Every structure is written in structure tokens, then in C-alpha cells.
């Protein structure tokens, strides 16, 4: 591939004015990033308890302590729930970032399709939908 291909490819990329939809998607993605961190921190907190920590929790008589013990009794389900939830949140982050960055940078880009007979251009809105 020659340098003309890459220069033409990146000539279609330009920073557009950010729309409300793309800004909301990126802000929501940042918020979900904190949620993902909280979910990962809860996984570490539950599964790094030592036997001494668990015995201290058993001695306490708070409502939260009984909930912790109940969750740890079925640790396989707890781990599966935490991991599946974190995966859903991470997929949502990727989808929101993809939408937000695409709507912000590539709104007016054109996509070039190559074939044996030559090439033809399509507006990116034809392929990905109109984000204007």
C-alpha cells in the first residue's frame, strides 16, 4: 500500500462540533467506567477475605454482616454474578464510546469500497446511520 492510500484514508477524519448525543454517550461511558471499577473492587473485597476476617464478621451482629456471610456461602454464584455484571457494563462502555467517538469524528466521512472493477464511495451515514 502506498502513502496516498493512507493520506486519503485519514483526510476524511476531522473533529466536528460535538453533539448532545455524542457528549451524553461519552459522559455516560465515563460514569460506567466508575461503576466497573466499583464492581471490580467488590470482587476483590469479597474474595480476599481471610479466614480471620470471616470469623470476625461472624462475631459481629450487624445486618450487613449477615448479608456478607449469606453471599459468601454461595461464592460461585456471587463470583458469576459479579463477572457477568462487569462484562455487561464493559460492553456498554465500548458501545457508548464507539457511538460517541464516531459521531464526534467521523460524521461526514466517506467510506471507499474497493473491487476488481475499481472503487466507489459511500457516505458514512449510509453505512452507520445519520448522526447529524
Coordinates of C-alpha atoms in Angstrom, one line a residue:
X1 CA 0.0 0.0 0.0
X2 CA 1.3 3.4 -0.8
X3 CA 1.2 6.6 1.2
X4 CA -1.6 8.0 -1.0
X5 CA -4.0 5.4 0.4
X6 CA -3.2 6.4 4.0
X7 CA -3.3 10.1 3.3
X8 CA -6.7 9.7 1.6
X9 CA -8.0 7.5 4.3
X10 CA -7.2 10.0 7.1
X11 CA -8.2 13.0 5.1
X12 CA -11.8 12.1 5.9
X13 CA -11.2 12.4 9.7
X14 CA -11.8 15.7 11.2
X15 CA -13.0 16.9 14.6
X16 CA -16.6 18.0 14.3
X17 CA -18.6 20.1 16.8
X18 CA -19.7 17.7 19.5
X19 CA -23.5 17.0 19.5
X20 CA -25.6 16.4 22.6
X21 CA -25.9 12.7 21.8
X22 CA -22.1 12.1 21.5
X23 CA -21.4 14.2 24.6
X24 CA -24.0 12.3 26.6
X25 CA -22.7 8.9 25.4
X26 CA -19.1 9.8 26.4
X27 CA -20.2 11.2 29.8
X28 CA -22.3 8.0 30.4
X29 CA -19.3 5.9 29.4
X30 CA -17.1 7.6 32.0
X31 CA -19.8 7.1 34.6
X32 CA -20.0 3.4 33.7
X33 CA -16.2 3.2 34.0
X34 CA -16.5 4.1 37.6
X35 CA -19.3 1.5 38.0
X36 CA -17.0 -1.1 36.5
X37 CA -14.3 -0.1 38.9
X38 CA -16.7 -0.4 41.8
X39 CA -17.8 -3.8 40.7
X40 CA -14.2 -5.0 40.3
X41 CA -13.4 -3.6 43.8
X42 CA -16.3 -5.5 45.3
X43 CA -14.9 -8.7 43.7
X44 CA -11.5 -8.1 45.3
X45 CA -13.1 -7.2 48.7
X46 CA -15.3 -10.4 48.8
X47 CA -12.7 -12.8 47.6
X48 CA -9.7 -11.5 49.5
X49 CA -11.2 -12.1 53.0
X50 CA -9.0 -14.2 55.1
X51 CA -10.5 -16.9 57.5
X52 CA -9.7 -14.5 60.4
X53 CA -11.8 -11.7 58.6
X54 CA -14.7 -14.1 58.1
X55 CA -14.6 -15.2 61.7
X56 CA -14.7 -11.5 62.8
X57 CA -17.7 -11.0 60.5
X58 CA -19.4 -14.0 62.1
X59 CA -18.9 -12.5 65.6
X60 CA -20.5 -9.1 64.6
X61 CA -24.2 -8.9 64.7
X62 CA -24.9 -6.3 62.1
X63 CA -27.4 -6.7 59.2
X64 CA -24.6 -6.1 56.7
X65 CA -22.5 -8.9 58.3
X66 CA -25.2 -11.5 57.9
X67 CA -25.7 -10.4 54.2
X68 CA -21.9 -10.8 53.6
X69 CA -22.0 -14.3 55.1
X70 CA -25.0 -15.3 53.1
X71 CA -23.3 -14.1 49.9
X72 CA -20.1 -15.9 50.7
X73 CA -22.0 -19.2 51.4
X74 CA -22.7 -19.3 47.7
X75 CA -19.5 -17.9 46.5
X76 CA -19.7 -19.5 43.0
X77 CA -23.0 -17.6 42.3
X78 CA -21.5 -14.4 43.8
X79 CA -18.5 -14.6 41.5
X80 CA -20.6 -15.4 38.4
X81 CA -22.9 -12.5 39.2
X82 CA -20.0 -10.1 39.6
X83 CA -18.2 -11.2 36.5
X84 CA -21.3 -11.2 34.3
X85 CA -22.4 -7.8 35.6
X86 CA -18.9 -6.3 35.0
X87 CA -18.9 -7.8 31.4
X88 CA -22.3 -6.1 30.6
X89 CA -21.0 -2.8 32.0
X90 CA -17.8 -3.1 29.9
X91 CA -19.7 -3.9 26.7
X92 CA -21.9 -0.9 27.4
X93 CA -18.8 1.3 27.8
X94 CA -17.4 0.1 24.5
X95 CA -20.7 0.6 22.7
X96 CA -21.1 4.2 24.1
X97 CA -17.5 5.1 23.3
X98 CA -17.8 3.8 19.8
X99 CA -21.0 5.8 19.2
X100 CA -19.7 8.9 20.8
X101 CA -16.3 9.0 19.1
X102 CA -17.8 8.0 15.7
X103 CA -20.5 10.8 16.0
X104 CA -17.8 13.3 17.0
X105 CA -15.1 12.5 14.5
X106 CA -16.5 10.6 11.5
X107 CA -19.9 12.2 10.9
X108 CA -19.1 13.5 7.4
X109 CA -16.6 10.8 6.5
X110 CA -16.9 8.8 3.3
X111 CA -16.2 5.1 3.0
X112 CA -14.3 3.8 0.0
X113 CA -15.1 0.3 -1.1
X114 CA -12.6 -1.5 -3.4
X115 CA -13.5 -4.1 -6.0
X116 CA -11.8 -5.6 -9.1
X117 CA -13.5 -3.1 -11.3
X118 CA -12.4 0.0 -9.3
X119 CA -13.8 1.7 -6.3
X120 CA -16.8 3.7 -5.2
X121 CA -17.5 6.0 -2.3
X122 CA -20.4 5.9 0.1
X123 CA -21.2 8.4 2.8
X124 CA -20.6 7.1 6.3
X125 CA -24.1 7.9 7.2
X126 CA -25.3 5.4 4.6
X127 CA -23.4 2.6 6.4
X128 CA -23.7 3.7 10.0
X129 CA -26.8 5.8 10.0
X130 CA -27.2 9.6 10.1
X131 CA -25.9 11.1 13.4
X132 CA -26.3 14.7 12.4

